[in-house]
mmCIF file of C-alpha atoms and ligand atoms in Angstrom:
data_model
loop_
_atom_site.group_PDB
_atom_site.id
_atom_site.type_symbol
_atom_site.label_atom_id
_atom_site.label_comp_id
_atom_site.label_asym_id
_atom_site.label_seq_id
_atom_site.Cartn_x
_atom_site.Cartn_y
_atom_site.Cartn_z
ATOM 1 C CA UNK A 1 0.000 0.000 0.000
ATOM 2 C CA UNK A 2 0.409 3.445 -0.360
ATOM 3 C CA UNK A 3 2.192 5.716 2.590
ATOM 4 C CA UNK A 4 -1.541 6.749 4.190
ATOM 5 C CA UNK A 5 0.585 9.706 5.550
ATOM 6 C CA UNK A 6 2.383 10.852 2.396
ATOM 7 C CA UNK A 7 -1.009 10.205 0.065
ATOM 8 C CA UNK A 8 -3.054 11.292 2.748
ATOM 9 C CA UNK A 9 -5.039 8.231 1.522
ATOM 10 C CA UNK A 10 -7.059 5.538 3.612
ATOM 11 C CA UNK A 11 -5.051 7.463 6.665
ATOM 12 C CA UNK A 12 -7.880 6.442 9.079
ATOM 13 C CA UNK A 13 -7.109 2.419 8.196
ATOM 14 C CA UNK A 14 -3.775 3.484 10.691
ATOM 15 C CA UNK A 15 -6.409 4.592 13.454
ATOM 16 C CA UNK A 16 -8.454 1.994 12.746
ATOM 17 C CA UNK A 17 -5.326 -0.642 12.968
ATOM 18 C CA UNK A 18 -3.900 1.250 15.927
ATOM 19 C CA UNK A 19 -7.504 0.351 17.735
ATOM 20 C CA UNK A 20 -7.592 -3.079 16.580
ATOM 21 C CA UNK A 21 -10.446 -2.811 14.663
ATOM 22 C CA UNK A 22 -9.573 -3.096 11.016
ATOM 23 C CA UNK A 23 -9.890 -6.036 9.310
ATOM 24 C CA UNK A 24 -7.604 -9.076 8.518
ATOM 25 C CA UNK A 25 -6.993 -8.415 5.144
ATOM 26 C CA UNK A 26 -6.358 -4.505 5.434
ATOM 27 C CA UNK A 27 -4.262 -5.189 8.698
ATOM 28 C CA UNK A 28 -2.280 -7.849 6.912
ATOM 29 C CA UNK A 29 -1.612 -4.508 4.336
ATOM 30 C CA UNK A 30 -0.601 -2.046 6.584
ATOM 31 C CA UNK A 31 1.157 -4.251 9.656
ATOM 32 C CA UNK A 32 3.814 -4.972 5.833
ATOM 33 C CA UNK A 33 4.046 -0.833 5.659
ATOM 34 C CA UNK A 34 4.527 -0.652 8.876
ATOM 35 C CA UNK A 35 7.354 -2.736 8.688
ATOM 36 C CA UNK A 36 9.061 -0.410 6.096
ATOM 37 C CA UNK A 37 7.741 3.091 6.900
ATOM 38 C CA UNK A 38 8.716 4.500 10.339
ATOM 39 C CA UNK A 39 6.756 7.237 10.395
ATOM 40 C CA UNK A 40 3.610 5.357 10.272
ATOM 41 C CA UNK A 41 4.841 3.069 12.775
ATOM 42 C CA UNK A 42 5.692 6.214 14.698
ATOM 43 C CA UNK A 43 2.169 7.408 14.273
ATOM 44 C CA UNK A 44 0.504 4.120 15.213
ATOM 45 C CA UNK A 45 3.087 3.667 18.463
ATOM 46 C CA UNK A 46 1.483 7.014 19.627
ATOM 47 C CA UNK A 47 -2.203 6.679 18.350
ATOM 48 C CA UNK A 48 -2.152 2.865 20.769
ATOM 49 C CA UNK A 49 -0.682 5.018 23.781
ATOM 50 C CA UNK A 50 -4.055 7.640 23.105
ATOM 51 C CA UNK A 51 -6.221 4.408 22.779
ATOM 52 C CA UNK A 52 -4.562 2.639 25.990
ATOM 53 C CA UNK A 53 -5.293 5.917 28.017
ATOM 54 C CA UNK A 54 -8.629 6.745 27.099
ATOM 55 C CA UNK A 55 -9.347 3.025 28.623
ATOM 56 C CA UNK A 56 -7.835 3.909 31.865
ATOM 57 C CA UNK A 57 -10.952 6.498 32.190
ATOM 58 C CA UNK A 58 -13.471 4.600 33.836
ATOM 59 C CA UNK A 59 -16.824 6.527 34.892
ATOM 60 C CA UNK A 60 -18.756 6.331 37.638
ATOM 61 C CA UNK A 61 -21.243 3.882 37.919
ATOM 62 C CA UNK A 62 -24.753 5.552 37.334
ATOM 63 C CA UNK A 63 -26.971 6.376 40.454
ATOM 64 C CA UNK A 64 -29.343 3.588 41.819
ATOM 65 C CA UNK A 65 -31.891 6.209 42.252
ATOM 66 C CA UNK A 66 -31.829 6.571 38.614
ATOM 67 C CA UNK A 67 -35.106 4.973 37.412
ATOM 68 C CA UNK A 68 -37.062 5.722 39.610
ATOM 69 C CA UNK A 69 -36.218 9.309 39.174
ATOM 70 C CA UNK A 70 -37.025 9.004 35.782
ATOM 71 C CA UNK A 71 -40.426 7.270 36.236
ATOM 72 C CA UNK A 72 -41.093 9.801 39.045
ATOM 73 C CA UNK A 73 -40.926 12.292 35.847
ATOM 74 C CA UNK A 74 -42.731 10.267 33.345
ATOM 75 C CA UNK A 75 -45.526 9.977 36.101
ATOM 76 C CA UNK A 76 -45.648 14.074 36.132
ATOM 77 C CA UNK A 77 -45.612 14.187 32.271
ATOM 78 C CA UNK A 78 -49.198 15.187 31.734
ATOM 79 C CA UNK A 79 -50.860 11.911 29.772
ATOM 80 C CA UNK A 80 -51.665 12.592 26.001
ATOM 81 C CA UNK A 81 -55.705 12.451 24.883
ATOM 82 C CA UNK A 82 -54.521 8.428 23.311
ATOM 83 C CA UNK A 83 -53.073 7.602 26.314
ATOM 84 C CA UNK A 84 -56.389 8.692 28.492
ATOM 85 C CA UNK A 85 -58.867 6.956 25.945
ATOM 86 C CA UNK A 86 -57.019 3.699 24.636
ATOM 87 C CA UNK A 87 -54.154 2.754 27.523
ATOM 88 C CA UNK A 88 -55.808 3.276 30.910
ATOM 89 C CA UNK A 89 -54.509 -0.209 32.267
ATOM 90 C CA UNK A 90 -51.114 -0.919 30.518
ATOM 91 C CA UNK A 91 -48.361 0.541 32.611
ATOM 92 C CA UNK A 92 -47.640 -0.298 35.853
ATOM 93 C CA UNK A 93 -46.643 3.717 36.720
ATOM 94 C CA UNK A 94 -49.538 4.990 35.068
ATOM 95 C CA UNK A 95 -51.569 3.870 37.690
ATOM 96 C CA UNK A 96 -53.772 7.242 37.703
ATOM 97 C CA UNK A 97 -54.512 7.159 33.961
ATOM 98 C CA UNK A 98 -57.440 5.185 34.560
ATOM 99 C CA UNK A 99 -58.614 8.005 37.035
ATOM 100 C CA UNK A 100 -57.659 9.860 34.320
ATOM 101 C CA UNK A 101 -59.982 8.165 32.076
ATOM 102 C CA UNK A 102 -62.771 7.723 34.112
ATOM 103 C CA UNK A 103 -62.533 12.003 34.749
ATOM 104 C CA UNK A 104 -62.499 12.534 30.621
ATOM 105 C CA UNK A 105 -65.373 10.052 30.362
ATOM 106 C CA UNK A 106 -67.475 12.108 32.902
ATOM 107 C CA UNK A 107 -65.985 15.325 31.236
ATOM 108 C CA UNK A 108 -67.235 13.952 27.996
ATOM 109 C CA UNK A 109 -70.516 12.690 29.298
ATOM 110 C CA UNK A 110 -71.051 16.363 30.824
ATOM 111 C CA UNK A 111 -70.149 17.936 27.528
ATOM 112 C CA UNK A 112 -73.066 15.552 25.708
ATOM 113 C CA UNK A 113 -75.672 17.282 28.465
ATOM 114 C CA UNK A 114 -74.085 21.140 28.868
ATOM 115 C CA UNK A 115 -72.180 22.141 26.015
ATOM 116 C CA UNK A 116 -71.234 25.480 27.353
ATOM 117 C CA UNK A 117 -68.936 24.866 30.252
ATOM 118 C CA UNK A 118 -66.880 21.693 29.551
ATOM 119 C CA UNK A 119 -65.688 23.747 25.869
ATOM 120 C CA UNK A 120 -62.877 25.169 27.821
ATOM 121 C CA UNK A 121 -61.446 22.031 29.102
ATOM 122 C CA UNK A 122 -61.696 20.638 25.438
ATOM 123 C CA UNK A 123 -60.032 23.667 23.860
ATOM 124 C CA UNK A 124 -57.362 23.404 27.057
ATOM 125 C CA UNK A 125 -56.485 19.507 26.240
ATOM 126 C CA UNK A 126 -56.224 20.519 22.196
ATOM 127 C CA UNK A 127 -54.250 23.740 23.033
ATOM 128 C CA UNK A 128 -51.999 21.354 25.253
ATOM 129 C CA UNK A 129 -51.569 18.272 22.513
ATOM 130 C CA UNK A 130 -50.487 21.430 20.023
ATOM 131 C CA UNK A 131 -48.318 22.966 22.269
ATOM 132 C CA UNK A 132 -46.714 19.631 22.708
ATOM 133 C CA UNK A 133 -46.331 18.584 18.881
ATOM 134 C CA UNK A 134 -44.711 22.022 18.822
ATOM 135 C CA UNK A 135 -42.783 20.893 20.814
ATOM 136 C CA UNK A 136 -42.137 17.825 19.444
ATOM 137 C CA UNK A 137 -41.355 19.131 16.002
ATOM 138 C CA UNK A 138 -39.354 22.015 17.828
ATOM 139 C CA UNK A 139 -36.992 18.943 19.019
ATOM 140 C CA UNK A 140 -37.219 16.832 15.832
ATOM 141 C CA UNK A 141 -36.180 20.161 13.909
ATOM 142 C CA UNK A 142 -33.125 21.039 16.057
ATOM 143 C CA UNK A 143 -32.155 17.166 15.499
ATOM 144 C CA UNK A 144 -32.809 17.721 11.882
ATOM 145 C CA UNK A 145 -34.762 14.264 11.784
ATOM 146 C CA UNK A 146 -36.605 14.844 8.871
ATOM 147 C CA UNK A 147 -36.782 11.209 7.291
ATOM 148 C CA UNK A 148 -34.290 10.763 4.937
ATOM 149 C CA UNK A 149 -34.202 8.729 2.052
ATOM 150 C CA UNK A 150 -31.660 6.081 3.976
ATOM 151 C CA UNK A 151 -32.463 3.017 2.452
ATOM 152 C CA UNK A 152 -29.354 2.978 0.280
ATOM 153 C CA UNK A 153 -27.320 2.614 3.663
ATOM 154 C CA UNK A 154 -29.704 0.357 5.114
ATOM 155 C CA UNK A 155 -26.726 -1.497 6.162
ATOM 156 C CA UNK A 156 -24.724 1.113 8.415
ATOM 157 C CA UNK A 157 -28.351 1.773 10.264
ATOM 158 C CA UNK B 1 -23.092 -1.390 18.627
ATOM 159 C CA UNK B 2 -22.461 -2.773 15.187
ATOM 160 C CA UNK B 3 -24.593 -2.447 11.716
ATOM 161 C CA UNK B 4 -27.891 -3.923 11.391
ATOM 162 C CA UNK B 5 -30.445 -5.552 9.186
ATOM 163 C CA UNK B 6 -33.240 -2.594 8.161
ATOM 164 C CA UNK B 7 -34.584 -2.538 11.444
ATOM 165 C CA UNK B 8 -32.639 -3.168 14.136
ATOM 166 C CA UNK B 9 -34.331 -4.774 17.330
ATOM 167 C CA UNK B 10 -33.918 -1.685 19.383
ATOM 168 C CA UNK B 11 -36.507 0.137 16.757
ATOM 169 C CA UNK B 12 -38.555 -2.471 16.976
ATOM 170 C CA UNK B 13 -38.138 -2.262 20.788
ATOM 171 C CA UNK B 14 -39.646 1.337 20.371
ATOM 172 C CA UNK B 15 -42.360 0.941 17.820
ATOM 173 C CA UNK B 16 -43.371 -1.367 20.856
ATOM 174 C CA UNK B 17 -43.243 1.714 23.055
ATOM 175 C CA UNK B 18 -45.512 3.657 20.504
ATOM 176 C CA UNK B 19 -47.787 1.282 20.519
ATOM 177 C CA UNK B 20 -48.409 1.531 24.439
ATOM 178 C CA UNK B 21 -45.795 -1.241 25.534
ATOM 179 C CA UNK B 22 -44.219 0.391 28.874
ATOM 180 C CA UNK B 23 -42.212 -2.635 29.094
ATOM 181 C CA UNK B 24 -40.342 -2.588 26.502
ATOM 182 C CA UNK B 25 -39.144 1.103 27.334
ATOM 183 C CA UNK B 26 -37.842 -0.299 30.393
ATOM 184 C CA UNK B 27 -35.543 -2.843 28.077
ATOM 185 C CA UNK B 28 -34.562 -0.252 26.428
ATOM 186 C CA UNK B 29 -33.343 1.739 29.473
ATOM 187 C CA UNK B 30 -31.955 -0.855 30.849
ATOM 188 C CA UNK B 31 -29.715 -1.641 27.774
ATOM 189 C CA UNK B 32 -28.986 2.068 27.223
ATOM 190 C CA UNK B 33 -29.380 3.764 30.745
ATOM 191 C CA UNK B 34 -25.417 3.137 31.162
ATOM 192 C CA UNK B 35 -23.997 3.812 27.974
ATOM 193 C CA UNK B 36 -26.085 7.080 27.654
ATOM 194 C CA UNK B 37 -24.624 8.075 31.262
ATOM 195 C CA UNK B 38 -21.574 7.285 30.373
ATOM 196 C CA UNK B 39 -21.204 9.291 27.009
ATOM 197 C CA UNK B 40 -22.692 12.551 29.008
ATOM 198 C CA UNK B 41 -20.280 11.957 31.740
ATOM 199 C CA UNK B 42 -17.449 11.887 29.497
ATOM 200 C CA UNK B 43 -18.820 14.779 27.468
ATOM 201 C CA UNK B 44 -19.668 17.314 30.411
ATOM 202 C CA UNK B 45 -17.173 15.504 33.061
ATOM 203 C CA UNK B 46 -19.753 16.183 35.865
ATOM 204 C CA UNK B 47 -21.972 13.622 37.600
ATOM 205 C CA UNK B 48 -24.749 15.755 38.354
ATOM 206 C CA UNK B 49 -24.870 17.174 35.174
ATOM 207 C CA UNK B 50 -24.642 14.329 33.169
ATOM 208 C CA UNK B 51 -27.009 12.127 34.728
ATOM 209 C CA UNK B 52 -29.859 15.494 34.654
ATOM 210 C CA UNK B 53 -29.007 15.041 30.763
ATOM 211 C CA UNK B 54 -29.119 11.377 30.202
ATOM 212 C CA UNK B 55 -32.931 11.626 32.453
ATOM 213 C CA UNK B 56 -33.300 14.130 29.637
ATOM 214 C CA UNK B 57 -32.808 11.761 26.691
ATOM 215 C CA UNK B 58 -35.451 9.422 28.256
ATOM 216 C CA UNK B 59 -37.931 11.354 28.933
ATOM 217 C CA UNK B 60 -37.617 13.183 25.430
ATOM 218 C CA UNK B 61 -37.270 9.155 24.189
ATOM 219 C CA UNK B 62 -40.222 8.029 25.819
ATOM 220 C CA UNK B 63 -42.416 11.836 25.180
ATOM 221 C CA UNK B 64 -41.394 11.271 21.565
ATOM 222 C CA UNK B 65 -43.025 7.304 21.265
ATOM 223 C CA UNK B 66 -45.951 8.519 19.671
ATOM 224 C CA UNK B 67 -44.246 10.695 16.820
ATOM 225 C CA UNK B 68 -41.695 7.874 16.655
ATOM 226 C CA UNK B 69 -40.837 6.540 13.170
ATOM 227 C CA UNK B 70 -37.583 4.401 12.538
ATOM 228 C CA UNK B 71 -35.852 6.326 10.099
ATOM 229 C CA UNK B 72 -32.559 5.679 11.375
ATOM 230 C CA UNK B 73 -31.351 2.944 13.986
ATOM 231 C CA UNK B 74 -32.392 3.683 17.052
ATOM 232 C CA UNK B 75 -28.902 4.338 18.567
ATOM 233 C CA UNK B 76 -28.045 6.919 15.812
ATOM 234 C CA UNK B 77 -31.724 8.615 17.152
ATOM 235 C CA UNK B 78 -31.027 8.271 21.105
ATOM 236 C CA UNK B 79 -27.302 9.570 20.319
ATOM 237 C CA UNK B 80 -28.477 12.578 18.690
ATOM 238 C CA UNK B 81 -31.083 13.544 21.525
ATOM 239 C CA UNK B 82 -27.750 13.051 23.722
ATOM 240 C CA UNK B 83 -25.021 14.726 22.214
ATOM 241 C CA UNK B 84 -27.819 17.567 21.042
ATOM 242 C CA UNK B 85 -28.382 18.342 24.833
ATOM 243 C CA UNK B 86 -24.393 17.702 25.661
ATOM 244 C CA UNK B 87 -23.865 20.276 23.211
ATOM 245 C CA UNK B 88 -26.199 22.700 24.202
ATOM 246 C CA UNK B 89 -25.654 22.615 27.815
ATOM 247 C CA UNK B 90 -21.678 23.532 27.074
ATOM 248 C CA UNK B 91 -22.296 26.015 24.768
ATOM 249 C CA UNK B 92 -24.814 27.736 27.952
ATOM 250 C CA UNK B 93 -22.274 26.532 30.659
ATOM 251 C CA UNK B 94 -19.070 27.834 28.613
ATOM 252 C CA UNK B 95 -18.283 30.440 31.283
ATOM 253 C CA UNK B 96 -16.075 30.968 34.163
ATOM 254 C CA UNK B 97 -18.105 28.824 36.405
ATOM 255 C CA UNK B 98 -17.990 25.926 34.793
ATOM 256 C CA UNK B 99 -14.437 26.289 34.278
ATOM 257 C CA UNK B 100 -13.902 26.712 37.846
ATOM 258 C CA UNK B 101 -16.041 23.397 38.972
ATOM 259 C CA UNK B 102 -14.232 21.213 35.992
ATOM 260 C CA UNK B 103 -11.110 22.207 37.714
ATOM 261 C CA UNK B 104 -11.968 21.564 41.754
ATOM 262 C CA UNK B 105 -13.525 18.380 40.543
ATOM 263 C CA UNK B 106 -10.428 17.430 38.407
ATOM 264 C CA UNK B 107 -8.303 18.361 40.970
ATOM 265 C CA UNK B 108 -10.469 16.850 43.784
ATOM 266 C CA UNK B 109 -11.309 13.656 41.950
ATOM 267 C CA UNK B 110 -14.180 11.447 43.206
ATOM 268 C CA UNK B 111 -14.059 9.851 46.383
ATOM 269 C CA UNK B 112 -13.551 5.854 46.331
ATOM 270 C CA UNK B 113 -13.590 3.491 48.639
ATOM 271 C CA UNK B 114 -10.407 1.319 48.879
ATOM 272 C CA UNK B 115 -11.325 -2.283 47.783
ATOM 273 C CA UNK B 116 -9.901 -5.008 50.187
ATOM 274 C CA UNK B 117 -7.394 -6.080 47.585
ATOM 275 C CA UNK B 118 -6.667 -2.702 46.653
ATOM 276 C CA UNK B 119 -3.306 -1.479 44.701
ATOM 277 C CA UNK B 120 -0.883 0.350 46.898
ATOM 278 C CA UNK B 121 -1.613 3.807 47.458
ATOM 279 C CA UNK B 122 1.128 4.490 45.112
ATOM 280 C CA UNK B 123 -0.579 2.771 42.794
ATOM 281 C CA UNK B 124 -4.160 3.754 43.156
ATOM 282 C CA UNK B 125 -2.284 7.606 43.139
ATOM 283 C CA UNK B 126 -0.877 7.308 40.107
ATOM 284 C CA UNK B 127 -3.533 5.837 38.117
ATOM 285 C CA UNK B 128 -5.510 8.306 39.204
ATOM 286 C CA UNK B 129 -3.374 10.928 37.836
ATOM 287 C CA UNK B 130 -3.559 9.379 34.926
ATOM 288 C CA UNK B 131 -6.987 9.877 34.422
ATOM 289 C CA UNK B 132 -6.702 13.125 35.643
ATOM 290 C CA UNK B 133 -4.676 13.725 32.794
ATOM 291 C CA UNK B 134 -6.827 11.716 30.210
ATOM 292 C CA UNK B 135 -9.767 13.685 31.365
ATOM 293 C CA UNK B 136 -8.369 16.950 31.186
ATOM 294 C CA UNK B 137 -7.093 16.163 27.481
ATOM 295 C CA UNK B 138 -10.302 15.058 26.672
ATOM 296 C CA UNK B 139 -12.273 18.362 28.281
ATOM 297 C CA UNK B 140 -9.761 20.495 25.811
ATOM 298 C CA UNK B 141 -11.141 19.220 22.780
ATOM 299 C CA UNK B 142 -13.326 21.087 20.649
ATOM 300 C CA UNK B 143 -17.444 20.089 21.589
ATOM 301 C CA UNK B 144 -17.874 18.193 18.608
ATOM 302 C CA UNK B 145 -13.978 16.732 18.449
ATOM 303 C CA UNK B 146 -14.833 15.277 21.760
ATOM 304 C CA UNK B 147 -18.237 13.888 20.821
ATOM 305 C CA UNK B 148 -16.890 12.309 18.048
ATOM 306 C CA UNK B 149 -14.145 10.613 19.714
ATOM 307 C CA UNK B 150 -16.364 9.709 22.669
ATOM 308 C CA UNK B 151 -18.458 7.732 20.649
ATOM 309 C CA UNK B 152 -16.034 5.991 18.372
ATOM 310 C CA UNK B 153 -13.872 5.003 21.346
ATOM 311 C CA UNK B 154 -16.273 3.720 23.784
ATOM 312 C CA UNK B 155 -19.669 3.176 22.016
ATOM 313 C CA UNK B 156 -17.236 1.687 18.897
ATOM 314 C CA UNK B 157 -19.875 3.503 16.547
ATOM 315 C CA UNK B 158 -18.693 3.543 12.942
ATOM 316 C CA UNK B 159 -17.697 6.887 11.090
ATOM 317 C CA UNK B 160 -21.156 6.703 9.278
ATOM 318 C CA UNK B 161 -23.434 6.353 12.382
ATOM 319 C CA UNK B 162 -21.444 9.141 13.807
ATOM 320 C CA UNK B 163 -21.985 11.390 11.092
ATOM 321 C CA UNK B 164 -25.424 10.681 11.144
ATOM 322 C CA UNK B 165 -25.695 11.347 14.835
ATOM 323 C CA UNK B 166 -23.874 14.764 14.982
ATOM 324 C CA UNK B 167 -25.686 15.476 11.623
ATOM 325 C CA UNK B 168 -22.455 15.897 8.689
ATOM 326 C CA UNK B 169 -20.951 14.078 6.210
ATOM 327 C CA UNK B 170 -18.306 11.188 7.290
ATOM 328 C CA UNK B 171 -15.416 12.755 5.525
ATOM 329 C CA UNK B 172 -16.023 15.492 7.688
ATOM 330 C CA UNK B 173 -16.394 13.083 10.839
ATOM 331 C CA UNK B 174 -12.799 11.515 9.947
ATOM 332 C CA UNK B 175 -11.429 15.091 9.742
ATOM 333 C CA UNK B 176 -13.075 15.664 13.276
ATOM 334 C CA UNK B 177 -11.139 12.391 14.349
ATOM 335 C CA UNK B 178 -7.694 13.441 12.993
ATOM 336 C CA UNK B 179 -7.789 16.519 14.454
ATOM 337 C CA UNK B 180 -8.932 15.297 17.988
ATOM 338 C CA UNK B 181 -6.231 12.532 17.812
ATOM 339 C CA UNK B 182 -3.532 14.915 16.689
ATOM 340 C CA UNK B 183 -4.241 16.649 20.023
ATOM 341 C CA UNK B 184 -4.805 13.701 22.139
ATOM 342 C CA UNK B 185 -1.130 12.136 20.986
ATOM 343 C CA UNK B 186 0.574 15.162 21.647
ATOM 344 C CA UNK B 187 -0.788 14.973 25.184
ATOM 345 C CA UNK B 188 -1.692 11.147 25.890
ATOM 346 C CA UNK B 189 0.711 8.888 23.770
ATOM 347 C CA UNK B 190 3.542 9.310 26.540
ATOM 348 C CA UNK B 191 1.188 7.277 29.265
ATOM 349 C CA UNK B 192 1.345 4.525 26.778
HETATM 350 ZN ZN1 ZN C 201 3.898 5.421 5.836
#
C-alpha cells in the first residue's frame, strides 16, 4: 500500500489498525508498511498510547436512584388524549390514567348534556396536545430528523 | 453497537413503546441507561450534570413514542437527543463557572472506597493521575472533536453512524477524528 501519511489516503485504516479494529486483510496490508515506513509506525506507536489511556478512564457507575427518578418524571408528564382513551390499564406507573380516564369520560358525558362549560377544558387539552407537537417538532427540527431517504445505507443503520 | 439488518431490534423495541408497551421502554433503558450516562459523563465531566441530561434523553425518548418513526437505527436517534443536549448545555455553561467546577472536581477527583485487595496507594495515586490527565485532554477538545471521539472510542460507533448522529458528512467526521487525535497524541501517547 500506499504511505496513508504521504497520500493522505485511507489514513484512518492506521487509526483503525492502531484500535484493533480493522480487518484481517487490510491489517495484513498495513502491519507490511509498517514494517518499512517509520513514520507510520511512529504514528501508530502514539495513536495505541491515546487508545490505551482513554481506557484507563473509567466513569462512575450511574446512580441507583436513577429509574425511579425518571419514572417519578414520566408519572408528572401530563398523559396525552390516546393515552387517556385507549391505555388506561397498561403501565404499571400509570396507575392514575385510569382516574384519568374515568374524569375525561365524565368530562365527555357532561359535555353531551351542557355544552357550554366543559368547551374550555376541550379547547385546554387541544391547546396542550399542540403545544406539545410544537414541541415535538421544535426537538425533531433542532435534530434535523426529517426522514431521509436512507435506504441505500440500510446497512450502516 | 455494530450495523444492522433494516430494522434493528432496538426500533422495533420502540415501535413497541408507541404502541403503548411500557415494558419494553424499560428494556430499552436498561440496555442504554449506562452507555447514555456514560457518554454525558465523558462529554460534560460532571456527575450531576450528566445524569440530569441522560434523564433528559429518556424522557424526550419516551415523550417522543408517539411521533416515533424508525428512520434511522435507534442508537443513531437516542445519540443525537444526547449529544444535542451535551452540546447545548456547554455552549450555555461555557463560562467561568464551569471552568472553575471542571477544575476543583479534576483536581479533587471522586471519592472511592479502597477495595480489600486494593493497589498500593502508590498505585491507586498514580492511576488516578492518569486519568486526571486523560480527562483533562479530553475536556480540551473542541465540543464536537470530543463527541466524536467519545463515541467511536467507547460506544465503537462507525464513522457513518457518527456522522449521522452529529448530523455531517463522514469525511467530515474523519477530519473531526484526525484533528482530535492529533491533540490527544501530543498529550496522551507518553502514558502509553
Ligand atoms: Zn507510511
Amino acid at each position: 500500500m500506499n504511505c496513508p501519511i504521504k497520500t493522505q489516503k485511507n489514513k484512518e485504516w492506521l487509526l483503525e489498525y492502531s484500535a484493533g479494529r480493522l480487518d484481517n486483510e487490510r491489517a495484513a496490508r498495513v502491519a507490511r508498511h509498517l514494517a518499512m515506513c517509520p513514520e507510520c509506525a511512529r504514528f501508530v506507536e502514539a495513536q495505541r498510547g491515546v487508545w490505551q489511556a482513554l481506557s484507563q478512564w473509567e466513569p462512575e457507575p450511574v446512580s441507583a436512584d436513577f429509574d425511579r427518578r425518571l419514572y417519578s418524571r414520566i408519572e408528572s408528564q401530563p398523559a396525552t388524549w390516546l393515552d387517556r382513551l385507549f391505555r388506561p390499564l397498561q403501565p404499571l406507573w400509570h396507575a392514575a390514567i385510569p382516574v384519568a380516564a374515568a374524569c375525561l369520560l365524565i368530562v365527555a358525558s357532561v359535555v353531551l348534556h351542557t355544552p357550554q362549560a366543559p368547551q374550555v377544558t376541550v379547547e385546554k387539552i387541544e391547546a396542550e396536545q399542540v403545544e406539545r407537537t410544537l414541541d415535538d417538532m421544535q426537538m425533531l427540527r433542532e435534530l434535523a430528523l426529517t426522514p431521509k431517504p436512507e435506504g441505500s445505507t440500510s446497512k450502516s443503520m | 453497537m455494530g450495523a444492522s439488518a433494516a430494522l434493528d431490534y432496538d426500533a422495533e423495541l420502540m415501535l413497541r413503546v408507541k404502541d403503548g408497551d411500557e415494558a419494553s421502554f424499560g428494556l430499552l433503558l436498561d440496555k442504554y441507561r449506562a452507555p447514555v450516562s456514560h457518554f454525558l459523563y465523558r462529554m460534560v465531566q460532571d456527575q450531576a450534570v450528566s445524569e440530569e441530561l441522560a434523564q433528559e434523553v429518556f424522557l424526550r425518548v419516551y415523550k417522543s413514542r408517539e411521533t416515533y418513526e424508525p428512520a434511522a437505527k435507534f442508537t443513531t436517534w437516542l445519540f443525537r437527543i444526547a449529544t444535542h443536549l451535551a452540546l447545548n448545555w456547554l455552549r450555555d455553561e461555557k463560562n467561568e463557572r464551569a471552568q472553575e467546577r471542571l477544575d476543583q472536581s479534576t483536581e479533587d477527583g471522586p471519592t472511592r472506597e479502597v477495595p480489600d485487595r486494593a493497589p498500593s496507594v502508590e498505585q491507586e495515586m498514580v492511576a488516578e493521575v492518569k486519568v486526571a490527565e486523560v480527562r483533562r485532554a479530553v475536556a480540551a477538545l473542541p465540543d464536537k472533536q470530543r463527541a466524536a471521539v467519545l463515541m467511536q472510542k467507547y460506544e465503537e460507533m462507525e464513522y457513518s453512524q457518527i456522522a449521522k448522529v452529529l448530523s455531517c458528512s463522514e469525511s467530515a467526521v474523519k477530519s473531526l477524528l484526525f484533528r482530535a487525535y492529533e491533540t490527544l497524541r501530543v498529550r496522551l501517547a507518553h502514558m502509553a
